[in-house]
Coordinates of C-alpha atoms in Angstrom, one line a residue:
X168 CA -25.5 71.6 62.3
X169 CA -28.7 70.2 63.0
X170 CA -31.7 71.8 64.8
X171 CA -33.9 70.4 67.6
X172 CA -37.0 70.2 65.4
X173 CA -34.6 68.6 62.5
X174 CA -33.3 66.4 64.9
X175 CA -36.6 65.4 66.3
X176 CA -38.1 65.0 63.2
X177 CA -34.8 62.4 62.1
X178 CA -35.0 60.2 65.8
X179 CA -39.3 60.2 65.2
X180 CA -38.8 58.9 60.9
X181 CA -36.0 55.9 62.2
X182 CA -38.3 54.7 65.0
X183 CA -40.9 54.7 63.0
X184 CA -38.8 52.6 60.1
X185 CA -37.6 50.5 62.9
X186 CA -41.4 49.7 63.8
X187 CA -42.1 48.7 60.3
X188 CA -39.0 46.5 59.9
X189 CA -39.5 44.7 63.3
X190 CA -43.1 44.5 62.4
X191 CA -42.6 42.8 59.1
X192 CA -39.5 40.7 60.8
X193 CA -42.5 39.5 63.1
X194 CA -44.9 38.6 60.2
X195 CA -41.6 37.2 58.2
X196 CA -41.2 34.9 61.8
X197 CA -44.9 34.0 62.0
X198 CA -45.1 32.6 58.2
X199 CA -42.3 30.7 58.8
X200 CA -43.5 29.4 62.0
X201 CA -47.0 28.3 60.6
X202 CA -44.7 26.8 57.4
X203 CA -42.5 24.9 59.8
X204 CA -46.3 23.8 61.6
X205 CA -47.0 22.7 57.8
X206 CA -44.2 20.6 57.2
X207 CA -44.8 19.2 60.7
X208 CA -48.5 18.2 60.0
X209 CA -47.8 17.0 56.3
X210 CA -44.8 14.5 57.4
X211 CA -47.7 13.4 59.9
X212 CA -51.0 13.1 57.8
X213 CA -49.5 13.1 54.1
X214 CA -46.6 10.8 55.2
X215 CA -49.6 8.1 56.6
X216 CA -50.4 6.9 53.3
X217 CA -47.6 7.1 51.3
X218 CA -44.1 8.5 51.0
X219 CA -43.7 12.4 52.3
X220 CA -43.8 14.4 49.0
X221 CA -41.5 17.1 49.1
X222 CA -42.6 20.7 47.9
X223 CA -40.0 20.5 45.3
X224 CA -41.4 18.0 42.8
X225 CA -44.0 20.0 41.8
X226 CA -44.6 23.6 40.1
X227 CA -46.5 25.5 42.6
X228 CA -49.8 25.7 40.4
X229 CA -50.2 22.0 40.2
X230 CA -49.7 21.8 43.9
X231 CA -52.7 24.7 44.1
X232 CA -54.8 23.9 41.0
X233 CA -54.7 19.8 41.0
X234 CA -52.9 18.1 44.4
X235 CA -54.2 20.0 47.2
X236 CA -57.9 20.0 46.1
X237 CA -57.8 16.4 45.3
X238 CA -55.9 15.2 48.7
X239 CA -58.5 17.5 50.5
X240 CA -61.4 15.4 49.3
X241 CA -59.6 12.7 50.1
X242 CA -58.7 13.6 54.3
X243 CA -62.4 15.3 54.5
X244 CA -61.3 19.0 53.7
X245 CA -63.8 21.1 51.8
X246 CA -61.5 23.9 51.1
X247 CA -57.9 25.4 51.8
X248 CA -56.6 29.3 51.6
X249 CA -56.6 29.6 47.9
X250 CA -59.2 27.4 46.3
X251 CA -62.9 26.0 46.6
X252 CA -64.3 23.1 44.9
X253 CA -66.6 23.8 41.8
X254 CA -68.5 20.8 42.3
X255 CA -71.3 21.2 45.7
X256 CA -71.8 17.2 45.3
X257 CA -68.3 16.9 45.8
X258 CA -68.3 18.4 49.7
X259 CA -71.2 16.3 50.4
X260 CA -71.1 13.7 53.6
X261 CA -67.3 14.9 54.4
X262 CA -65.5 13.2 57.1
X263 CA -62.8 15.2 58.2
X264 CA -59.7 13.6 58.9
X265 CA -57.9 17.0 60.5
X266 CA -58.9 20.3 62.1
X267 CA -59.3 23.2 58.9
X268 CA -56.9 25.3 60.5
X269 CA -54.0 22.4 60.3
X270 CA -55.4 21.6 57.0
X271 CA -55.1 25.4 56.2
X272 CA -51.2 25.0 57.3
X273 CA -50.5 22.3 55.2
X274 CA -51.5 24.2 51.9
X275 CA -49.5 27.6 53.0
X276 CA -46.5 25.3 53.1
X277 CA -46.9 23.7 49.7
X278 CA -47.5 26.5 47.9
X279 CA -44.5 28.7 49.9
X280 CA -42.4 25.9 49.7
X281 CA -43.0 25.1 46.2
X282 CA -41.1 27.1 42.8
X283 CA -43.2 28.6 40.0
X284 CA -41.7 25.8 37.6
X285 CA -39.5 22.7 38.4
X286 CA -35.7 22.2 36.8
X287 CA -35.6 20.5 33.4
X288 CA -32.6 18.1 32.9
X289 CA -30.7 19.2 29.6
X290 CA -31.1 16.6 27.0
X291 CA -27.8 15.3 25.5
X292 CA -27.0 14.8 21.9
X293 CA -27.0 11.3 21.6
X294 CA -25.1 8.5 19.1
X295 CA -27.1 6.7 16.7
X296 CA -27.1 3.3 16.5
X297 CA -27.7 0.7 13.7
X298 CA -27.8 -2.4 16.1
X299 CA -31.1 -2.8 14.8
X300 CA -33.7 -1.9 11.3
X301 CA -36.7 -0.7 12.1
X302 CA -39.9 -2.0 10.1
X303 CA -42.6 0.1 10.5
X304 CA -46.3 -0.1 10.0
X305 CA -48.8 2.2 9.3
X306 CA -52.4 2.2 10.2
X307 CA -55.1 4.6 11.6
X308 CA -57.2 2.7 13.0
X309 CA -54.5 1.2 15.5
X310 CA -53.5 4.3 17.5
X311 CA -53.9 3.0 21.0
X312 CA -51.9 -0.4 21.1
X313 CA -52.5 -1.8 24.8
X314 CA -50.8 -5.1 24.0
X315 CA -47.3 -5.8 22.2
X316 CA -46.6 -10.0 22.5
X317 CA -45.0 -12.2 19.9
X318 CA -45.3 -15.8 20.2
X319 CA -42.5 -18.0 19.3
X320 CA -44.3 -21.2 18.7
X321 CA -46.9 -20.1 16.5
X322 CA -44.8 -17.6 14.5
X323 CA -47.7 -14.9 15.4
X324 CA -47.8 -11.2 16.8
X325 CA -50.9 -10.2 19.0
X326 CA -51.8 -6.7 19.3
X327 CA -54.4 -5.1 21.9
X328 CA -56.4 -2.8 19.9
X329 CA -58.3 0.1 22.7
X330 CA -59.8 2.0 19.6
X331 CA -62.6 -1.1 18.8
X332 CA -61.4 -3.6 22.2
X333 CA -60.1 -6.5 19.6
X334 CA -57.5 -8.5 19.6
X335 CA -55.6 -8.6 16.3
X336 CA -53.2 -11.9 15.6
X337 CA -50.7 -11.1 12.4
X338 CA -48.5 -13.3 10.3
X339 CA -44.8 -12.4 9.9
X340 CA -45.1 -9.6 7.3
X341 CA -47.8 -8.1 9.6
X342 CA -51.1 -9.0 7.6
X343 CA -54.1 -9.3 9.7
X344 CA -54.9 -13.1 10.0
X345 CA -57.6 -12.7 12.6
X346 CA -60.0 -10.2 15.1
X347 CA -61.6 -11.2 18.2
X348 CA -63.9 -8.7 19.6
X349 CA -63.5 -8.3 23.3
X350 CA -65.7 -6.6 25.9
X351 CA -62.7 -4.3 26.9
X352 CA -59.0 -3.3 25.6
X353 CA -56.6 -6.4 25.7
X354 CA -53.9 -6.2 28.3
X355 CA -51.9 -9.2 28.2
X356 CA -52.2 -12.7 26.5
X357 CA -49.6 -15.9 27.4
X358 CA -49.7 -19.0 26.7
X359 CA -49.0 -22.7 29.0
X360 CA -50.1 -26.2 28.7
X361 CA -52.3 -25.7 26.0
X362 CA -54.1 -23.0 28.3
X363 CA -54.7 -19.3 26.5
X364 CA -54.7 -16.6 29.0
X365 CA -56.2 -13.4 28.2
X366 CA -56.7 -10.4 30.6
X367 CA -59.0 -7.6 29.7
X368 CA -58.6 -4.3 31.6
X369 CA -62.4 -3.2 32.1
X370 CA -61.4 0.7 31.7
X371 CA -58.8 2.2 30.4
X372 CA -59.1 5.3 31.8
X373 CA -59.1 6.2 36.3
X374 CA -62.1 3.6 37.1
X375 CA -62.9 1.2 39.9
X376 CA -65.6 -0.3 38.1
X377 CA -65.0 -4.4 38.5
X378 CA -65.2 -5.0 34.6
X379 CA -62.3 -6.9 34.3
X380 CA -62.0 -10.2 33.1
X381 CA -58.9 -12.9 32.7
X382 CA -59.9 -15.9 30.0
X383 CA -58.2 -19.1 30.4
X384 CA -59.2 -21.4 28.1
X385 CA -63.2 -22.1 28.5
X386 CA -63.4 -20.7 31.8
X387 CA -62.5 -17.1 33.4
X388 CA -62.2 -14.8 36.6
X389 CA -64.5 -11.6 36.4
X390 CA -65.3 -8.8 38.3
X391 CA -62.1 -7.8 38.2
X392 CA -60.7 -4.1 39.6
X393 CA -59.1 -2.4 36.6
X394 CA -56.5 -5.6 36.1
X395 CA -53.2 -4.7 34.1
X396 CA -51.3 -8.0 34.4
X397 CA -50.9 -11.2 36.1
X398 CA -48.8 -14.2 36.7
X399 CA -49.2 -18.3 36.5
X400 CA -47.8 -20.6 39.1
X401 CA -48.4 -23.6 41.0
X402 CA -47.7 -22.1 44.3
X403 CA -49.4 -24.6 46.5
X404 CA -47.4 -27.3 44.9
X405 CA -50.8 -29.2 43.8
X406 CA -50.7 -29.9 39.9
X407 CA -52.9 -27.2 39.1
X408 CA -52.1 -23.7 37.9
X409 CA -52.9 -20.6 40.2
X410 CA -52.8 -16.8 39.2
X411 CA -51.2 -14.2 40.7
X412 CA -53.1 -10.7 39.7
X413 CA -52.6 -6.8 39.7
X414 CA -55.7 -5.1 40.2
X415 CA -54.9 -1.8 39.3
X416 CA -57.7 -0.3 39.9
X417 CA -57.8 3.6 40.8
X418 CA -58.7 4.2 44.5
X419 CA -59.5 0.4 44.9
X420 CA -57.6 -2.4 43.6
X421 CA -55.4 -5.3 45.0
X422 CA -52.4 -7.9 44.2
X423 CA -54.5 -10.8 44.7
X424 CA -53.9 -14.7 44.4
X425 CA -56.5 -16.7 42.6
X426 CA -56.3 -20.3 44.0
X427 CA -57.4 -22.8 41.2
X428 CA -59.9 -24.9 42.7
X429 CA -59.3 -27.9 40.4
X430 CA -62.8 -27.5 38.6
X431 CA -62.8 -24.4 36.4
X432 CA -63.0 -21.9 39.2
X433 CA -60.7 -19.9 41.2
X434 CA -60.6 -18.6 45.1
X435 CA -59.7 -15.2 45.7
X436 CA -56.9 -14.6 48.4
X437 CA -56.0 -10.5 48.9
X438 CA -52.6 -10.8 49.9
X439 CA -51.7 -6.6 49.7
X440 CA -55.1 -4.6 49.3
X441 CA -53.3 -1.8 47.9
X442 CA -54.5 -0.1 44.4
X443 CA -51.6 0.7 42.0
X444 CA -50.6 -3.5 41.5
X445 CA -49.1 -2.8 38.0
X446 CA -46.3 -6.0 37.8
X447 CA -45.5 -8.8 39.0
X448 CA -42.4 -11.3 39.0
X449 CA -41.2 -14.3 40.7
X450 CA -37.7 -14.7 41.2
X451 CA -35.0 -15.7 43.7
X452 CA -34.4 -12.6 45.6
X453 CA -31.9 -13.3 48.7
X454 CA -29.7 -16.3 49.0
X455 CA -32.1 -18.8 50.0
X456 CA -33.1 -21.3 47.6
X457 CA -36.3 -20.4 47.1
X458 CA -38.5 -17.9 44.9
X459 CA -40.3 -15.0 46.1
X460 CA -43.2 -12.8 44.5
X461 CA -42.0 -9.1 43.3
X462 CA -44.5 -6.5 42.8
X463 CA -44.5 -3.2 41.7
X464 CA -47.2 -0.7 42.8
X465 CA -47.7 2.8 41.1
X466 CA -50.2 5.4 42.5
X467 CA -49.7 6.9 45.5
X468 CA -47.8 4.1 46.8
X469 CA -44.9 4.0 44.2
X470 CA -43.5 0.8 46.2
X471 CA -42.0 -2.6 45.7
X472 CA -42.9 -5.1 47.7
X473 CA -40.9 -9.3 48.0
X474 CA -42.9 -11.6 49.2
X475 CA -41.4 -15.1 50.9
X476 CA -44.2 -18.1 50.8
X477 CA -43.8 -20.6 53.2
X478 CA -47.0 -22.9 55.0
X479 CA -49.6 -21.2 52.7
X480 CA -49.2 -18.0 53.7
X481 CA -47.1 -15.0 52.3
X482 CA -44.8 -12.6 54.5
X483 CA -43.7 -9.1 52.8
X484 CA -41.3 -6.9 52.6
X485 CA -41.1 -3.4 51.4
X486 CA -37.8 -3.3 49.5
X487 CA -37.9 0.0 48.2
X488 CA -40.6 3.6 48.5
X489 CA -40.7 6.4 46.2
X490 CA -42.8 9.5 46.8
X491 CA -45.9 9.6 45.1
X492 CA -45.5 11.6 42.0
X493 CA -43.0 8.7 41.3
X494 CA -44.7 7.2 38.3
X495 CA -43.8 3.8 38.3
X496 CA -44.4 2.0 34.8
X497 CA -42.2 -1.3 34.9
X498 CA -39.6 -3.2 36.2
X499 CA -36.9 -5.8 35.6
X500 CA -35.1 -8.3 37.5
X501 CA -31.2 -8.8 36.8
X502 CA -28.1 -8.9 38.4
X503 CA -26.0 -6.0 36.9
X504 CA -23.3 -6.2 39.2
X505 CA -22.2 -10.0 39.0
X506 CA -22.8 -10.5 42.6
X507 CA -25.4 -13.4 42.0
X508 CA -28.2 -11.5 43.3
X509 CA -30.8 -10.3 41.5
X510 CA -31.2 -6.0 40.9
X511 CA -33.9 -4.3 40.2
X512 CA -34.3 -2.0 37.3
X513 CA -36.8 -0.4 37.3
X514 CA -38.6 2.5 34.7
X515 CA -40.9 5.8 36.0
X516 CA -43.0 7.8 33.5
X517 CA -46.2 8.0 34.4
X518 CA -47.7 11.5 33.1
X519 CA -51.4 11.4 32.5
X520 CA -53.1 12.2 35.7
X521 CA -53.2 15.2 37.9
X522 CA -49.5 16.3 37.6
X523 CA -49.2 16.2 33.9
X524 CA -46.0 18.7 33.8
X525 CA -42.2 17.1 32.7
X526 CA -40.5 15.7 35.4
X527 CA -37.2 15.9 35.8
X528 CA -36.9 12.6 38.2
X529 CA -38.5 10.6 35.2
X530 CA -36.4 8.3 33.8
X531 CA -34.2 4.5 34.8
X532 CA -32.9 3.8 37.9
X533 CA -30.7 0.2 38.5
X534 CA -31.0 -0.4 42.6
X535 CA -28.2 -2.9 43.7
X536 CA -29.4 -5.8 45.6
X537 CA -27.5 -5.8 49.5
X538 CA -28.7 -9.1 50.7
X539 CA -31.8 -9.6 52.8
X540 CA -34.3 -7.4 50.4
X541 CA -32.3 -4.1 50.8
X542 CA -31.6 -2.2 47.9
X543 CA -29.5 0.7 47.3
X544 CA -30.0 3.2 44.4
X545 CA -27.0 3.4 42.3
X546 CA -27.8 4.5 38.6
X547 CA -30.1 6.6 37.6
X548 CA -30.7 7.8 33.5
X549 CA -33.3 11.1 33.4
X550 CA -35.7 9.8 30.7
X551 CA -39.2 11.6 30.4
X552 CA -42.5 9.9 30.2
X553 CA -40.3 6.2 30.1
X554 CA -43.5 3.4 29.7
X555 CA -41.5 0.7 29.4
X556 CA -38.7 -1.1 29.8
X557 CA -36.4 -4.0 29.2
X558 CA -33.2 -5.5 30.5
X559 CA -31.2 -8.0 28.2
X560 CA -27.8 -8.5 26.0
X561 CA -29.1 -7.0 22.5
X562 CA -25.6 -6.6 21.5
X563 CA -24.6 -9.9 22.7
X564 CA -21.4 -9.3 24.3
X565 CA -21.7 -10.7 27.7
X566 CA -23.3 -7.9 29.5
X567 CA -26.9 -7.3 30.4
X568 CA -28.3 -3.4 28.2
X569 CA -31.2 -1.3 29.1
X570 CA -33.9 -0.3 26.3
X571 CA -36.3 2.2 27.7
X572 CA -39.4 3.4 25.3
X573 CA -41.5 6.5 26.0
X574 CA -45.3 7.3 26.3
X575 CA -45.0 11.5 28.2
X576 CA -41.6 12.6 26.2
X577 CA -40.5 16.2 25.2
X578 CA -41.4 16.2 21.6
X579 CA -40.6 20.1 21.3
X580 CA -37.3 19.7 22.2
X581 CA -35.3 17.7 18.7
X582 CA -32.9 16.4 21.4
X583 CA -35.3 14.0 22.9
X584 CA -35.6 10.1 21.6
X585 CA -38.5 8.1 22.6
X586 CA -36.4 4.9 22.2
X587 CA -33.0 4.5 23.9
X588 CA -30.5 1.5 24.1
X589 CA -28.6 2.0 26.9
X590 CA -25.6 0.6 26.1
X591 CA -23.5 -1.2 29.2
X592 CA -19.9 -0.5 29.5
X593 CA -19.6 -1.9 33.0
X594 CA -19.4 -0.7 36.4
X595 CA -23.0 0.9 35.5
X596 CA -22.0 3.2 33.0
X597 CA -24.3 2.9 29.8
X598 CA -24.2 4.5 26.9
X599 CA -27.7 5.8 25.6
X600 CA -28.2 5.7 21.9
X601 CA -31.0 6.1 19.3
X602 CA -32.1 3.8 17.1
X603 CA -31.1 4.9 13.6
X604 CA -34.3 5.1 11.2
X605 CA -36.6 5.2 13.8
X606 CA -39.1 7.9 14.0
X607 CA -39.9 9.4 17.5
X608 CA -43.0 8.6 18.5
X609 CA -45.4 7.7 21.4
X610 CA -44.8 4.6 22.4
X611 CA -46.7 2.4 25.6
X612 CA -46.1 -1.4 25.0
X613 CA -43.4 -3.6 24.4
X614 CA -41.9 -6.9 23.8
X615 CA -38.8 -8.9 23.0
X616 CA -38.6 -12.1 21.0
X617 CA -35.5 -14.1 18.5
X618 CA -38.4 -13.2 15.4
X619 CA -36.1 -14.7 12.8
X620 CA -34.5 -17.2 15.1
X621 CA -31.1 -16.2 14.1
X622 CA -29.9 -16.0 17.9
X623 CA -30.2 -12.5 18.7
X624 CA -33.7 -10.7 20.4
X625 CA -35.8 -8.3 18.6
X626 CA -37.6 -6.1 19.3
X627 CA -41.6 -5.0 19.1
X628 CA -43.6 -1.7 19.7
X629 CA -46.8 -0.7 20.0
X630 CA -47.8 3.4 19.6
X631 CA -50.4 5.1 21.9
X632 CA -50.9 8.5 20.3
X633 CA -53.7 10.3 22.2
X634 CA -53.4 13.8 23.2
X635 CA -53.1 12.7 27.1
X636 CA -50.1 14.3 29.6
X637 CA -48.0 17.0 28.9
X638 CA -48.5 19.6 26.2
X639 CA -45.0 18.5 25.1
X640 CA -46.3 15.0 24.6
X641 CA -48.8 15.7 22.2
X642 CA -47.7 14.6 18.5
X643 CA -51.9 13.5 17.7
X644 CA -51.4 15.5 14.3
X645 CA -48.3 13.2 13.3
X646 CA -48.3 10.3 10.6
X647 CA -50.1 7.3 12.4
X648 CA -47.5 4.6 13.4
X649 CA -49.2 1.3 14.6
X650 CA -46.1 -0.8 15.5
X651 CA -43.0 -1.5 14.8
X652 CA -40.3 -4.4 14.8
X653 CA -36.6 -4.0 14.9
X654 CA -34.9 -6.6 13.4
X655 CA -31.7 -7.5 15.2
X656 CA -28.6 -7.0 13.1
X657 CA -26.0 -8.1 15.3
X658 CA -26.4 -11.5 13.5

């Protein structure tokens, strides 16, 4: 039996664990009340300029070391819990946009919230396909391709060179027949009514210097914010050509109409003044009978957006959101399900800015169209670092296929192609394959043409291969591959 002094000593060492347990229970209970606080505070200031970004998405270190120092800047915050900012000019004139304790409350629910690494989606063993031969070529001195387009009429291939800013325009077996020298990399050249387009982009890299230019013909629009494409339509119905433009930019940009002014020059009408414009289509969206304006926007905003035109002014709608680790690359317009409404397909890879890390939600998503600009999200391929895509019947029988090329992949892993032909079998199921002969490689810009006019499309890629993104993406001490064409065999 026990003694008074043992028993004593027994009731005095369970009170005194019972203290420690209800005081840790109380700290356990106040963390999660000042993480609940967070997640209250982020859906309210994060959520204000862009989709809420769940804690998931990112590996806990890029949350501390990259995302939370950069959106402090941004909402006025000169430091949180775990970090400070190595640069003093940085913290200078801040304008808070919160109180530091709430600001404080956001980070502690990031970084609690957030895993030490994020899922990777096994790879699958893929089929090989000889739908098409690839023809490659080789030279070092065209690393960074910024422009892929082939021109049917004139039988010639234009490449954007970023290494020396020209613009290269080959023959069919690829020999150089001319180079203009450009102020800044070529980003996209077309051709109408014996009119020459060409947009420069300025910068290549994050910039919002106004150093962009579009050339059409003799004349030209300057000064403009990081531009990465643009379209040409009368929209105003008055014989003369305007130009719908995506300035990119970085934390300024815009999708902007340029109304031709009949005499060389153009008017400047912001319709969305959102950075992040990287694409834009026109195309009959809803069952009217009219066209609207489709644009995709990367960046934060990781959006689509359908305009509808009507007494010269435009009315939007956001079809679709994404949170903003998205990284939205390109787009397509089909109708995959037979419904006679156009889809959207569009492609996310993104990887060279302040999340460079695999990401598992990478890859090509098909979102049905419901009538009215509502989209659902019905398909979805995980792809890494996809940079572009296109939506069309290579194997021409009757049904539109998906080929997706990649800038960010997983080189380290052997399982991972940077090209893939989704193949359609119906009711969205594709079939992803490789393309047989075809090396792996970086690969940023794209373009589909009949080359040989023999019926079926073809296909041409330009390489980027600069040590940018993830440390799995970095192939720089591989053979230099220029561009390639794959010659449709299917006829």
């Amino acid at each position: 039996m026990l003694n008074r002094d043992s028993y004593k000593n027994i009731i005095a060492i369970s009170q005194i664990i019972w203290c420690i347990g209800f005081f840790l229970f109380l700290i356990s209970c106040t963390n999660e009340n000042k993480h609940a606080e967070g997640e209250i505070l982020a859906k309210t200031n994060c959520a204000s300029c862009h989709l809420f970004p769940d804690p998931s998405i990112l590996p806990r270190r890029v949350w501390g070391e990259k995302i939370l120092p950069d959106m402090g800047l941004k909402m006025g915050m000169s430091h949180g819990p775990i970090y400070s900012y190595g640069n003093p000019d940085s913290t200078k004139n801040l304008k808070p946009t919160i109180s530091q304790e709430d600001w404080d409350k956001i980070v502690h629910y990031y970084l609690n919230r957030s895993e030490n690494s994020i899922p990777k989606y096994p790879i699958q063993v893929q089929e090989k396909s000889d739908l098409f031969k690839p023809h490659i070529f080789l030279n070092d001195s065209l690393s960074i391709i910024t422009l892929t387009n082939y021109d049917e009429d004139s039988g010639s291939l234009f490449l954007g060179n970023a290494s020396d800013y020209t613009l290269l325009t080959l023959d069919s077996k690829g020999d150089v027949l001319n180079y203009e020298k450009l102020e800044s990399p070529p980003v996209k050249i077309a051709f109408k009514d014996s009119l020459d387009y060409l947009l420069t982009i300025g910068n290549l890299n994050p910039s919002d210097e106004a150093k962009g230019k579009l050339k059409i013909g003799h004349n030209s629009i300057e000064g403009l914010n990081r531009p990465v494409d643009f379209l040409i339509h009368d929209i105003n119905l008055d014989g003369y050509d305007d130009v719908f433009l995506c300035n990119y930019g970085n934390t300024i940009g815009d999708f902007s109409l340029f109304e031709n002014l009949k005499d060389g020059t153009y008017k400047k009408k912001v319709i969305h003044p959102y950075s992040g414009a990287i694409k834009v289509e026109m195309a009959n969206m809803d069952a009217d009978e009219e066209n609207e304006i489709v644009v995709l926007f990367a960046q934060e905003h990781e959006m689509i957006m359908i305009w509808d035109y009507a007494n010269n002014s435009f009315i939007g709608k956001k079809a679709v959101q994404f949170q903003p680790a998205f990284g939205s690359v390109d787009f397509q317009l089909r109708d995959m399900d037979g419904d006679g409404l156009k889809d959207i397909i569009i492609g996310n890879g993104d990887n060279s800015d302040l999340s460079t890390v695999l990401k598992n939600f990478h890859g090509v998503r098909i979102l049905l169209n419901k009538g009215d600009k509502e989209f659902s999200k019905d398909y979805f391929l995980p792809i890494h670092g996809v940079s572009k895509i296109r939506a069309e019947d290579f194997d021409l029988d009757g049904d539109t296929d998906i080929l997706a090329i990649s800038n960010f992949g997983d080189f380290t892993d052997p399982k991972f192609r940077s090209v893939q032909l989704l193949i359609n079998e119906g009711d969205l199921q594709f079939k992803p394959k490789y393309i047989s002969g075809l090396p792996d490689f970086r690969w940023q810009t794209l373009d589909i043409s009949d080359y040989d006019k023999d019926g079926d499309l073809d296909i041409f890629l330009g390489s980027f291969n600069v040590n940018i993104g993830p440390k799995e993406s970095n192939i720089s001490d591989r053979k230099k591959i220029s561009w390639v064409r794959l010659e449709n065999r299917i006829k």
